[in-house]
């Protein structure tokens, strides 16, 4: 096999010259913090996903923090979420003084279900946080029904699901949903997030908390800025998204559908070429109606058949100029949570099995079919 002469990262944002020009125009305008572009981005995002209201933030983590604050989560409260996720939700739970409760996942979709969540609900459960994984949609109807029957708030972690659809609707149209615009996501602001909800009272509180607890938003078109007479209604934070990031998000959002088409094409090529590689196990396609946004292309390494562990596999791919990632190492196996929670090995069997084997292969819109071919060729060479 002929090795690649250049390194292929597992992810890379697709930034157009037009988007660079838009950012430069904002920088020259003199208004670079939260202003008209952030408001335009919120409106455009609502139109795209069908959400009745949205607020742009500095990150998805900021959105989760604001939600926890709005719900008043604290000691004695429990938050149900998967362990196979990024650590931010669990970190925020602990920092609030509440207790994370981990639901196991389906072994092949990597997502929780109503069946895995229901047995964990107690009178202390204050929030359920399912995660849409890698661009696929979790089965939300049973989860929403369960949460409604028990009177428990539910928020969808849609950090991986910008552009994902579930039963004909885009994620974000119903309920409360938090999105991420980190550089590896399907669209990026550099850093950023969006909080969507159909709960007007919750949205009013989130908008207030995101900017110092002021009783008005950070930008009011009627006064060309923030009302100088605005009062602090309650203590708040500084989580607003600046215009120079929002304008990038606007440009990216306009290209999101073409990004998804390209990602799906590359994913199909991977699935075709990996079909006969027994050591590599792609994720299963969920059985409910949905559209995959292909944020990540995640596989699992059959370590027994491969005769090597994941670390060796990833290192050998890097030696062949192929970048990879891990999404994710289970939170309860991280040092802090391993020592403080003390969950016994095997407590979350499907989570732990995947945590030791998952590997994200390169997937981003500017890749070519030939790039996919080179990744698969390198995989086959490593496994040889």
mmCIF file of C-alpha atoms in Angstrom:
data_model
loop_
_atom_site.group_PDB
_atom_site.id
_atom_site.type_symbol
_atom_site.label_atom_id
_atom_site.label_comp_id
_atom_site.label_asym_id
_atom_site.label_seq_id
_atom_site.Cartn_x
_atom_site.Cartn_y
_atom_site.Cartn_z
ATOM 1 C CA UNK A 1 0.000 0.000 0.000
ATOM 2 C CA UNK A 2 1.169 3.529 -0.827
ATOM 3 C CA UNK A 3 1.001 5.665 2.321
ATOM 4 C CA UNK A 4 -0.580 9.111 2.226
ATOM 5 C CA UNK A 5 1.962 11.892 1.855
ATOM 6 C CA UNK A 6 -0.148 14.351 3.878
ATOM 7 C CA UNK A 7 -1.926 13.961 7.204
ATOM 8 C CA UNK A 8 -5.714 13.556 7.103
ATOM 9 C CA UNK A 9 -7.297 14.867 10.334
ATOM 10 C CA UNK A 10 -10.410 13.167 11.654
ATOM 11 C CA UNK A 11 -12.273 16.486 11.367
ATOM 12 C CA UNK A 12 -11.743 19.907 9.821
ATOM 13 C CA UNK A 13 -14.201 22.812 9.481
ATOM 14 C CA UNK A 14 -15.207 23.905 5.986
ATOM 15 C CA UNK A 15 -14.834 27.692 5.937
ATOM 16 C CA UNK A 16 -15.600 29.518 2.672
ATOM 17 C CA UNK A 17 -14.016 32.721 1.405
ATOM 18 C CA UNK A 18 -17.449 34.346 1.626
ATOM 19 C CA UNK A 19 -17.667 33.449 5.329
ATOM 20 C CA UNK A 20 -14.194 34.859 5.934
ATOM 21 C CA UNK A 21 -15.302 38.072 4.197
ATOM 22 C CA UNK A 22 -18.457 38.212 6.351
ATOM 23 C CA UNK A 23 -16.375 37.952 9.533
ATOM 24 C CA UNK A 24 -13.996 40.626 8.261
ATOM 25 C CA UNK A 25 -16.952 42.921 7.532
ATOM 26 C CA UNK A 26 -18.194 42.528 11.109
ATOM 27 C CA UNK A 27 -14.716 43.244 12.453
ATOM 28 C CA UNK A 28 -14.554 46.432 10.379
ATOM 29 C CA UNK A 29 -18.056 47.490 11.431
ATOM 30 C CA UNK A 30 -16.995 48.324 14.985
ATOM 31 C CA UNK A 31 -19.782 46.141 16.421
ATOM 32 C CA UNK A 32 -18.192 42.775 17.140
ATOM 33 C CA UNK A 33 -19.909 41.684 20.345
ATOM 34 C CA UNK A 34 -23.524 40.485 20.561
ATOM 35 C CA UNK A 35 -25.652 42.556 18.204
ATOM 36 C CA UNK A 36 -27.678 42.319 14.983
ATOM 37 C CA UNK A 37 -25.803 39.303 13.567
ATOM 38 C CA UNK A 38 -26.456 37.236 16.696
ATOM 39 C CA UNK A 39 -30.149 38.137 16.469
ATOM 40 C CA UNK A 40 -30.167 37.205 12.765
ATOM 41 C CA UNK A 41 -28.491 33.879 13.558
ATOM 42 C CA UNK A 42 -31.123 33.069 16.187
ATOM 43 C CA UNK A 43 -33.945 33.839 13.757
ATOM 44 C CA UNK A 44 -32.347 31.861 10.922
ATOM 45 C CA UNK A 45 -31.798 28.873 13.203
ATOM 46 C CA UNK A 46 -35.437 28.945 14.333
ATOM 47 C CA UNK A 47 -36.546 29.019 10.704
ATOM 48 C CA UNK A 48 -34.223 26.112 9.840
ATOM 49 C CA UNK A 49 -35.224 23.698 12.594
ATOM 50 C CA UNK A 50 -38.747 24.944 13.302
ATOM 51 C CA UNK A 51 -38.091 25.985 16.900
ATOM 52 C CA UNK A 52 -40.404 28.730 18.199
ATOM 53 C CA UNK A 53 -37.515 30.495 19.964
ATOM 54 C CA UNK A 54 -33.743 30.265 20.284
ATOM 55 C CA UNK A 55 -30.882 32.032 22.030
ATOM 56 C CA UNK A 56 -27.291 31.971 20.764
ATOM 57 C CA UNK A 57 -24.652 31.251 23.402
ATOM 58 C CA UNK A 58 -20.901 30.899 23.783
ATOM 59 C CA UNK A 59 -21.142 27.098 23.938
ATOM 60 C CA UNK A 60 -23.524 24.189 24.419
ATOM 61 C CA UNK A 61 -22.029 23.783 27.898
ATOM 62 C CA UNK A 62 -23.161 27.326 28.668
ATOM 63 C CA UNK A 63 -26.680 26.333 27.628
ATOM 64 C CA UNK A 64 -26.663 23.350 29.950
ATOM 65 C CA UNK A 65 -25.376 25.505 32.823
ATOM 66 C CA UNK A 66 -28.141 28.048 32.260
ATOM 67 C CA UNK A 67 -30.735 25.265 32.200
ATOM 68 C CA UNK A 68 -29.450 23.792 35.458
ATOM 69 C CA UNK A 69 -29.590 27.253 37.032
ATOM 70 C CA UNK A 70 -33.094 27.930 35.718
ATOM 71 C CA UNK A 71 -34.304 24.592 37.120
ATOM 72 C CA UNK A 72 -32.623 25.275 40.467
ATOM 73 C CA UNK A 73 -30.773 21.957 40.507
ATOM 74 C CA UNK A 74 -28.854 21.326 43.699
ATOM 75 C CA UNK A 75 -27.988 18.826 46.445
ATOM 76 C CA UNK A 76 -30.358 15.881 46.622
ATOM 77 C CA UNK A 77 -31.390 16.187 42.967
ATOM 78 C CA UNK A 78 -30.577 13.538 40.348
ATOM 79 C CA UNK A 79 -29.893 13.941 36.630
ATOM 80 C CA UNK A 80 -30.231 10.892 34.361
ATOM 81 C CA UNK A 81 -27.907 10.880 31.354
ATOM 82 C CA UNK A 82 -25.612 8.402 29.565
ATOM 83 C CA UNK A 83 -22.008 7.945 30.648
ATOM 84 C CA UNK A 84 -20.922 7.625 27.005
ATOM 85 C CA UNK A 85 -21.009 11.354 26.327
ATOM 86 C CA UNK A 86 -18.779 14.380 26.666
ATOM 87 C CA UNK A 87 -18.123 15.225 30.312
ATOM 88 C CA UNK A 88 -19.738 18.675 30.381
ATOM 89 C CA UNK A 89 -23.237 17.608 31.449
ATOM 90 C CA UNK A 90 -21.868 15.420 34.230
ATOM 91 C CA UNK A 91 -19.403 18.099 35.343
ATOM 92 C CA UNK A 92 -22.200 20.654 35.593
ATOM 93 C CA UNK A 93 -24.377 18.210 37.525
ATOM 94 C CA UNK A 94 -21.653 17.697 40.106
ATOM 95 C CA UNK A 95 -20.765 21.390 40.268
ATOM 96 C CA UNK A 96 -24.430 22.143 41.036
ATOM 97 C CA UNK A 97 -24.254 19.712 43.954
ATOM 98 C CA UNK A 98 -26.615 17.259 42.235
ATOM 99 C CA UNK A 99 -25.972 13.577 41.482
ATOM 100 C CA UNK A 100 -25.449 12.106 37.992
ATOM 101 C CA UNK A 101 -27.280 8.822 37.370
ATOM 102 C CA UNK A 102 -26.030 6.920 34.335
ATOM 103 C CA UNK A 103 -28.361 5.064 31.975
ATOM 104 C CA UNK A 104 -26.796 2.329 29.888
ATOM 105 C CA UNK A 105 -26.942 2.617 26.105
ATOM 106 C CA UNK A 106 -27.919 0.385 23.240
ATOM 107 C CA UNK A 107 -24.744 -1.493 22.322
ATOM 108 C CA UNK A 108 -24.954 -0.643 18.607
ATOM 109 C CA UNK A 109 -26.599 2.817 18.435
ATOM 110 C CA UNK A 110 -24.836 4.195 21.556
ATOM 111 C CA UNK A 111 -28.025 5.921 22.740
ATOM 112 C CA UNK A 112 -30.242 5.602 25.803
ATOM 113 C CA UNK A 113 -33.886 4.584 25.538
ATOM 114 C CA UNK A 114 -37.038 4.830 27.621
ATOM 115 C CA UNK A 115 -36.358 1.230 28.673
ATOM 116 C CA UNK A 116 -32.912 2.040 30.104
ATOM 117 C CA UNK A 117 -34.020 5.331 31.687
ATOM 118 C CA UNK A 118 -37.303 4.269 33.346
ATOM 119 C CA UNK A 119 -35.824 1.979 36.059
ATOM 120 C CA UNK A 120 -33.521 4.790 37.211
ATOM 121 C CA UNK A 121 -36.256 7.330 37.961
ATOM 122 C CA UNK A 122 -36.788 8.118 41.639
ATOM 123 C CA UNK A 123 -38.538 10.890 43.539
ATOM 124 C CA UNK A 124 -35.224 12.777 43.373
ATOM 125 C CA UNK A 125 -35.002 12.746 39.566
ATOM 126 C CA UNK A 126 -35.130 16.353 38.384
ATOM 127 C CA UNK A 127 -33.924 16.095 34.787
ATOM 128 C CA UNK A 128 -33.438 13.570 31.950
ATOM 129 C CA UNK A 129 -30.765 14.320 29.320
ATOM 130 C CA UNK A 130 -30.755 11.897 26.364
ATOM 131 C CA UNK A 131 -27.972 12.377 23.797
ATOM 132 C CA UNK A 132 -28.396 12.235 20.030
ATOM 133 C CA UNK A 133 -25.226 10.438 18.965
ATOM 134 C CA UNK A 134 -22.913 11.015 15.983
ATOM 135 C CA UNK A 135 -25.700 12.624 13.931
ATOM 136 C CA UNK A 136 -28.341 9.932 14.506
ATOM 137 C CA UNK A 137 -31.516 10.672 16.459
ATOM 138 C CA UNK A 138 -32.435 9.035 19.754
ATOM 139 C CA UNK A 139 -35.951 7.571 19.886
ATOM 140 C CA UNK A 140 -37.588 10.590 21.483
ATOM 141 C CA UNK A 141 -41.314 9.744 21.462
ATOM 142 C CA UNK A 142 -41.069 7.095 24.229
ATOM 143 C CA UNK A 143 -38.625 9.257 26.184
ATOM 144 C CA UNK A 144 -40.870 12.329 25.987
ATOM 145 C CA UNK A 145 -43.870 10.237 26.994
ATOM 146 C CA UNK A 146 -41.978 8.806 29.974
ATOM 147 C CA UNK A 147 -40.791 12.240 31.110
ATOM 148 C CA UNK A 148 -44.279 13.724 30.739
ATOM 149 C CA UNK A 149 -45.935 10.889 32.681
ATOM 150 C CA UNK A 150 -43.467 11.328 35.545
ATOM 151 C CA UNK A 151 -43.546 15.132 35.448
ATOM 152 C CA UNK A 152 -39.791 15.390 34.861
ATOM 153 C CA UNK A 153 -38.165 17.976 32.573
ATOM 154 C CA UNK A 154 -36.300 16.543 29.571
ATOM 155 C CA UNK A 155 -33.644 18.331 27.534
ATOM 156 C CA UNK A 156 -32.150 16.913 24.352
ATOM 157 C CA UNK A 157 -28.363 17.052 24.088
ATOM 158 C CA UNK A 158 -28.156 17.760 20.361
ATOM 159 C CA UNK A 159 -24.474 18.691 20.233
ATOM 160 C CA UNK A 160 -24.111 16.032 17.498
ATOM 161 C CA UNK A 161 -27.460 16.671 15.826
ATOM 162 C CA UNK A 162 -27.494 19.957 13.917
ATOM 163 C CA UNK A 163 -29.581 19.022 10.869
ATOM 164 C CA UNK A 164 -30.706 15.635 12.195
ATOM 165 C CA UNK A 165 -34.382 14.796 11.693
ATOM 166 C CA UNK A 166 -36.672 12.564 13.753
ATOM 167 C CA UNK A 167 -40.017 11.341 12.439
ATOM 168 C CA UNK A 168 -40.138 14.096 9.838
ATOM 169 C CA UNK A 169 -39.158 17.009 12.093
ATOM 170 C CA UNK A 170 -35.749 18.531 12.571
ATOM 171 C CA UNK A 171 -34.254 18.154 16.010
ATOM 172 C CA UNK A 172 -34.988 21.378 17.903
ATOM 173 C CA UNK A 173 -38.568 21.807 16.765
ATOM 174 C CA UNK A 174 -40.090 20.251 19.887
ATOM 175 C CA UNK A 175 -39.275 20.586 23.573
ATOM 176 C CA UNK A 176 -35.964 21.936 24.862
ATOM 177 C CA UNK A 177 -32.795 21.259 22.903
ATOM 178 C CA UNK A 178 -29.169 22.386 23.134
ATOM 179 C CA UNK A 179 -26.844 22.474 20.092
ATOM 180 C CA UNK A 180 -23.073 22.891 19.755
ATOM 181 C CA UNK A 181 -21.091 24.822 17.135
ATOM 182 C CA UNK A 182 -17.629 23.613 18.173
ATOM 183 C CA UNK A 183 -15.165 23.420 15.232
ATOM 184 C CA UNK A 184 -15.691 19.682 14.683
ATOM 185 C CA UNK A 185 -19.504 19.954 14.528
ATOM 186 C CA UNK A 186 -21.576 20.029 11.329
ATOM 187 C CA UNK A 187 -21.523 23.835 11.449
ATOM 188 C CA UNK A 188 -19.237 26.007 13.526
ATOM 189 C CA UNK A 189 -18.981 29.501 14.982
ATOM 190 C CA UNK A 190 -15.428 28.785 16.174
ATOM 191 C CA UNK A 191 -17.109 28.139 19.508
ATOM 192 C CA UNK A 192 -20.800 28.538 20.165
ATOM 193 C CA UNK A 193 -24.116 26.957 21.017
ATOM 194 C CA UNK A 194 -27.860 27.420 20.583
ATOM 195 C CA UNK A 195 -30.590 26.893 23.180
ATOM 196 C CA UNK A 196 -34.037 26.180 21.694
ATOM 197 C CA UNK A 197 -37.288 25.668 23.568
ATOM 198 C CA UNK A 198 -41.055 25.825 23.140
ATOM 199 C CA UNK A 199 -41.399 26.922 26.789
ATOM 200 C CA UNK A 200 -41.744 30.764 26.749
ATOM 201 C CA UNK A 201 -41.167 31.171 30.492
ATOM 202 C CA UNK A 202 -37.993 29.082 30.337
ATOM 203 C CA UNK A 203 -36.711 31.029 27.315
ATOM 204 C CA UNK A 204 -37.313 34.347 29.069
ATOM 205 C CA UNK A 205 -35.252 33.139 32.029
ATOM 206 C CA UNK A 206 -32.449 31.733 29.838
ATOM 207 C CA UNK A 207 -32.167 35.016 27.936
ATOM 208 C CA UNK A 208 -31.951 36.912 31.221
ATOM 209 C CA UNK A 209 -29.421 34.570 32.827
ATOM 210 C CA UNK A 210 -27.142 34.466 29.767
ATOM 211 C CA UNK A 211 -26.312 38.185 30.110
ATOM 212 C CA UNK A 212 -25.792 39.220 33.739
ATOM 213 C CA UNK A 213 -29.455 38.806 34.698
ATOM 214 C CA UNK A 214 -30.540 41.954 32.852
ATOM 215 C CA UNK A 215 -34.260 42.290 32.236
ATOM 216 C CA UNK A 216 -33.652 42.923 28.502
ATOM 217 C CA UNK A 217 -31.590 41.129 25.889
ATOM 218 C CA UNK A 218 -27.990 42.187 25.188
ATOM 219 C CA UNK A 219 -29.044 43.747 21.882
ATOM 220 C CA UNK A 220 -32.256 45.632 21.186
ATOM 221 C CA UNK A 221 -32.719 46.789 17.587
ATOM 222 C CA UNK A 222 -35.029 49.612 18.710
ATOM 223 C CA UNK A 223 -32.232 51.349 20.608
ATOM 224 C CA UNK A 224 -29.302 50.140 18.474
ATOM 225 C CA UNK A 225 -27.758 48.313 21.377
ATOM 226 C CA UNK A 226 -28.653 47.511 24.970
ATOM 227 C CA UNK A 227 -31.051 49.809 26.761
ATOM 228 C CA UNK A 228 -28.849 51.854 29.106
ATOM 229 C CA UNK A 229 -31.628 51.827 31.695
ATOM 230 C CA UNK A 230 -31.726 48.007 31.834
ATOM 231 C CA UNK A 231 -31.822 46.615 35.367
ATOM 232 C CA UNK A 232 -30.435 43.411 36.851
ATOM 233 C CA UNK A 233 -33.460 41.291 37.692
ATOM 234 C CA UNK A 234 -31.394 38.419 39.132
ATOM 235 C CA UNK A 235 -27.707 37.426 39.176
ATOM 236 C CA UNK A 236 -26.671 36.059 35.789
ATOM 237 C CA UNK A 237 -23.707 35.001 33.695
ATOM 238 C CA UNK A 238 -21.791 36.169 30.585
ATOM 239 C CA UNK A 239 -22.606 33.537 27.965
ATOM 240 C CA UNK A 240 -23.647 35.670 24.972
ATOM 241 C CA UNK A 241 -22.384 34.858 21.453
ATOM 242 C CA UNK A 242 -20.549 37.778 19.776
ATOM 243 C CA UNK A 243 -21.463 38.939 16.282
ATOM 244 C CA UNK A 244 -18.101 37.960 14.803
ATOM 245 C CA UNK A 245 -18.913 34.339 15.748
ATOM 246 C CA UNK A 246 -22.614 34.577 14.873
ATOM 247 C CA UNK A 247 -21.951 35.788 11.339
ATOM 248 C CA UNK A 248 -19.798 32.732 10.727
ATOM 249 C CA UNK A 249 -22.670 30.605 12.020
ATOM 250 C CA UNK A 250 -25.047 32.312 9.575
ATOM 251 C CA UNK A 251 -22.842 31.427 6.631
ATOM 252 C CA UNK A 252 -22.371 27.885 7.844
ATOM 253 C CA UNK A 253 -26.105 27.397 8.416
ATOM 254 C CA UNK A 254 -26.779 28.417 4.805
ATOM 255 C CA UNK A 255 -24.505 25.560 3.672
ATOM 256 C CA UNK A 256 -25.618 22.958 6.225
ATOM 257 C CA UNK A 257 -27.777 20.948 3.839
ATOM 258 C CA UNK A 258 -24.948 20.588 1.317
ATOM 259 C CA UNK A 259 -22.612 19.616 4.170
ATOM 260 C CA UNK A 260 -24.996 16.833 5.208
ATOM 261 C CA UNK A 261 -25.339 15.556 1.632
ATOM 262 C CA UNK A 262 -21.541 15.339 1.346
ATOM 263 C CA UNK A 263 -21.128 13.714 4.751
ATOM 264 C CA UNK A 264 -23.771 11.104 3.864
ATOM 265 C CA UNK A 265 -22.000 10.353 0.585
ATOM 266 C CA UNK A 266 -18.690 9.812 2.387
ATOM 267 C CA UNK A 267 -20.376 7.677 5.063
ATOM 268 C CA UNK A 268 -21.940 5.452 2.403
ATOM 269 C CA UNK A 269 -18.505 4.982 0.864
ATOM 270 C CA UNK A 270 -17.080 3.962 4.239
ATOM 271 C CA UNK A 271 -19.885 1.467 4.812
ATOM 272 C CA UNK A 272 -19.399 -0.015 1.352
ATOM 273 C CA UNK A 273 -15.637 -0.437 1.725
ATOM 274 C CA UNK A 274 -15.733 -1.682 5.329
ATOM 275 C CA UNK A 275 -18.490 -4.234 4.736
ATOM 276 C CA UNK A 276 -16.031 -7.122 4.445
ATOM 277 C CA UNK A 277 -13.646 -6.041 7.217
ATOM 278 C CA UNK A 278 -14.671 -8.286 10.111
ATOM 279 C CA UNK A 279 -12.518 -6.499 12.680
ATOM 280 C CA UNK A 280 -14.375 -3.195 12.177
ATOM 281 C CA UNK A 281 -17.937 -2.789 13.472
ATOM 282 C CA UNK A 282 -19.778 0.376 12.332
ATOM 283 C CA UNK A 283 -22.704 1.645 14.389
ATOM 284 C CA UNK A 284 -26.164 0.263 13.651
ATOM 285 C CA UNK A 285 -28.793 2.357 11.892
ATOM 286 C CA UNK A 286 -31.690 2.982 14.338
ATOM 287 C CA UNK A 287 -35.012 1.421 13.376
ATOM 288 C CA UNK A 288 -37.234 4.493 13.851
ATOM 289 C CA UNK A 289 -37.755 7.111 11.090
ATOM 290 C CA UNK A 290 -34.955 9.687 11.090
ATOM 291 C CA UNK A 291 -32.410 11.484 8.909
ATOM 292 C CA UNK A 292 -28.765 11.034 9.812
ATOM 293 C CA UNK A 293 -26.655 14.208 9.816
ATOM 294 C CA UNK A 294 -23.411 12.172 9.916
ATOM 295 C CA UNK A 295 -21.571 14.344 12.405
ATOM 296 C CA UNK A 296 -19.164 11.472 13.105
ATOM 297 C CA UNK A 297 -18.313 8.144 11.500
ATOM 298 C CA UNK A 298 -17.816 5.914 14.534
ATOM 299 C CA UNK A 299 -16.641 2.310 14.380
ATOM 300 C CA UNK A 300 -15.758 -0.230 17.040
ATOM 301 C CA UNK A 301 -12.585 -2.325 16.844
ATOM 302 C CA UNK A 302 -13.082 -6.040 17.483
ATOM 303 C CA UNK A 303 -9.928 -6.301 19.568
ATOM 304 C CA UNK A 304 -9.982 -10.095 19.665
ATOM 305 C CA UNK A 305 -10.151 -10.499 15.893
ATOM 306 C CA UNK A 306 -7.751 -7.626 15.310
ATOM 307 C CA UNK A 307 -5.154 -8.969 17.737
ATOM 308 C CA UNK A 308 -4.475 -5.454 19.039
ATOM 309 C CA UNK A 309 -6.048 -2.882 21.338
ATOM 310 C CA UNK A 310 -7.556 0.406 20.191
ATOM 311 C CA UNK A 311 -4.547 2.498 21.223
ATOM 312 C CA UNK A 312 -2.268 0.420 18.998
ATOM 313 C CA UNK A 313 -4.772 0.571 16.137
ATOM 314 C CA UNK A 314 -5.037 4.377 16.338
ATOM 315 C CA UNK A 315 -1.263 4.794 16.634
ATOM 316 C CA UNK A 316 -0.692 2.632 13.567
ATOM 317 C CA UNK A 317 -3.210 4.693 11.594
ATOM 318 C CA UNK A 318 -1.447 7.875 12.669
ATOM 319 C CA UNK A 319 1.826 6.373 11.423
ATOM 320 C CA UNK A 320 0.062 6.115 8.060
ATOM 321 C CA UNK A 321 -1.054 9.784 8.184
ATOM 322 C CA UNK A 322 -4.641 9.034 9.244
ATOM 323 C CA UNK A 323 -6.106 10.978 12.172
ATOM 324 C CA UNK A 324 -8.723 9.472 14.467
ATOM 325 C CA UNK A 325 -10.698 10.411 17.582
ATOM 326 C CA UNK A 326 -12.513 8.817 20.521
ATOM 327 C CA UNK A 327 -16.156 9.808 21.130
ATOM 328 C CA UNK A 328 -16.169 9.082 23.960
ATOM 329 C CA UNK A 329 -14.430 7.467 26.877
ATOM 330 C CA UNK A 330 -17.227 6.731 29.352
ATOM 331 C CA UNK A 331 -17.436 9.464 31.983
ATOM 332 C CA UNK A 332 -17.592 7.007 34.905
ATOM 333 C CA UNK A 333 -14.200 5.589 33.876
ATOM 334 C CA UNK A 334 -12.494 9.005 34.081
ATOM 335 C CA UNK A 335 -10.216 9.469 37.111
ATOM 336 C CA UNK A 336 -12.403 11.902 39.086
ATOM 337 C CA UNK A 337 -15.654 9.999 38.568
ATOM 338 C CA UNK A 338 -14.001 6.620 38.983
ATOM 339 C CA UNK A 339 -12.726 7.688 42.399
ATOM 340 C CA UNK A 340 -15.783 9.633 43.597
ATOM 341 C CA UNK A 341 -18.637 7.513 42.220
ATOM 342 C CA UNK A 342 -16.972 4.121 42.502
ATOM 343 C CA UNK A 343 -19.255 2.331 40.044
ATOM 344 C CA UNK A 344 -18.257 -1.346 39.888
ATOM 345 C CA UNK A 345 -16.893 -2.680 36.627
ATOM 346 C CA UNK A 346 -19.763 -4.079 34.577
ATOM 347 C CA UNK A 347 -22.355 -1.681 35.998
ATOM 348 C CA UNK A 348 -22.942 -0.313 32.490
ATOM 349 C CA UNK A 349 -21.988 -3.238 30.243
ATOM 350 C CA UNK A 350 -22.847 -1.783 26.812
ATOM 351 C CA UNK A 351 -21.310 1.566 27.726
ATOM 352 C CA UNK A 352 -18.088 -0.010 28.950
ATOM 353 C CA UNK A 353 -17.782 -2.385 25.989
ATOM 354 C CA UNK A 354 -18.018 0.525 23.567
ATOM 355 C CA UNK A 355 -15.866 2.860 25.638
ATOM 356 C CA UNK A 356 -12.937 0.501 25.153
ATOM 357 C CA UNK A 357 -13.457 0.013 21.400
ATOM 358 C CA UNK A 358 -14.942 3.097 19.712
ATOM 359 C CA UNK A 359 -12.905 5.068 17.211
ATOM 360 C CA UNK A 360 -13.984 8.004 15.023
ATOM 361 C CA UNK A 361 -12.634 7.918 11.466
ATOM 362 C CA UNK A 362 -12.073 11.073 9.378
ATOM 363 C CA UNK A 363 -15.320 12.654 8.181
ATOM 364 C CA UNK A 364 -15.755 16.260 7.041
ATOM 365 C CA UNK A 365 -17.252 17.971 3.972
ATOM 366 C CA UNK A 366 -13.991 18.873 2.249
ATOM 367 C CA UNK A 367 -12.884 15.222 2.128
ATOM 368 C CA UNK A 368 -12.994 13.309 -1.162
ATOM 369 C CA UNK A 369 -13.969 9.729 -1.969
ATOM 370 C CA UNK A 370 -10.252 9.126 -2.505
ATOM 371 C CA UNK A 371 -9.616 10.233 1.091
ATOM 372 C CA UNK A 372 -12.107 7.611 2.305
ATOM 373 C CA UNK A 373 -10.425 5.016 0.109
ATOM 374 C CA UNK A 374 -7.038 5.871 1.649
ATOM 375 C CA UNK A 375 -8.431 5.559 5.190
ATOM 376 C CA UNK A 376 -9.874 2.117 4.495
ATOM 377 C CA UNK A 377 -6.700 1.021 2.737
ATOM 378 C CA UNK A 378 -4.691 2.091 5.794
ATOM 379 C CA UNK A 379 -7.083 0.211 8.098
ATOM 380 C CA UNK A 380 -6.667 -2.954 6.067
ATOM 381 C CA UNK A 381 -2.915 -2.539 6.091
ATOM 382 C CA UNK A 382 -2.852 -2.121 9.877
ATOM 383 C CA UNK A 383 -5.054 -5.179 10.394
ATOM 384 C CA UNK A 384 -2.817 -7.246 8.116
#
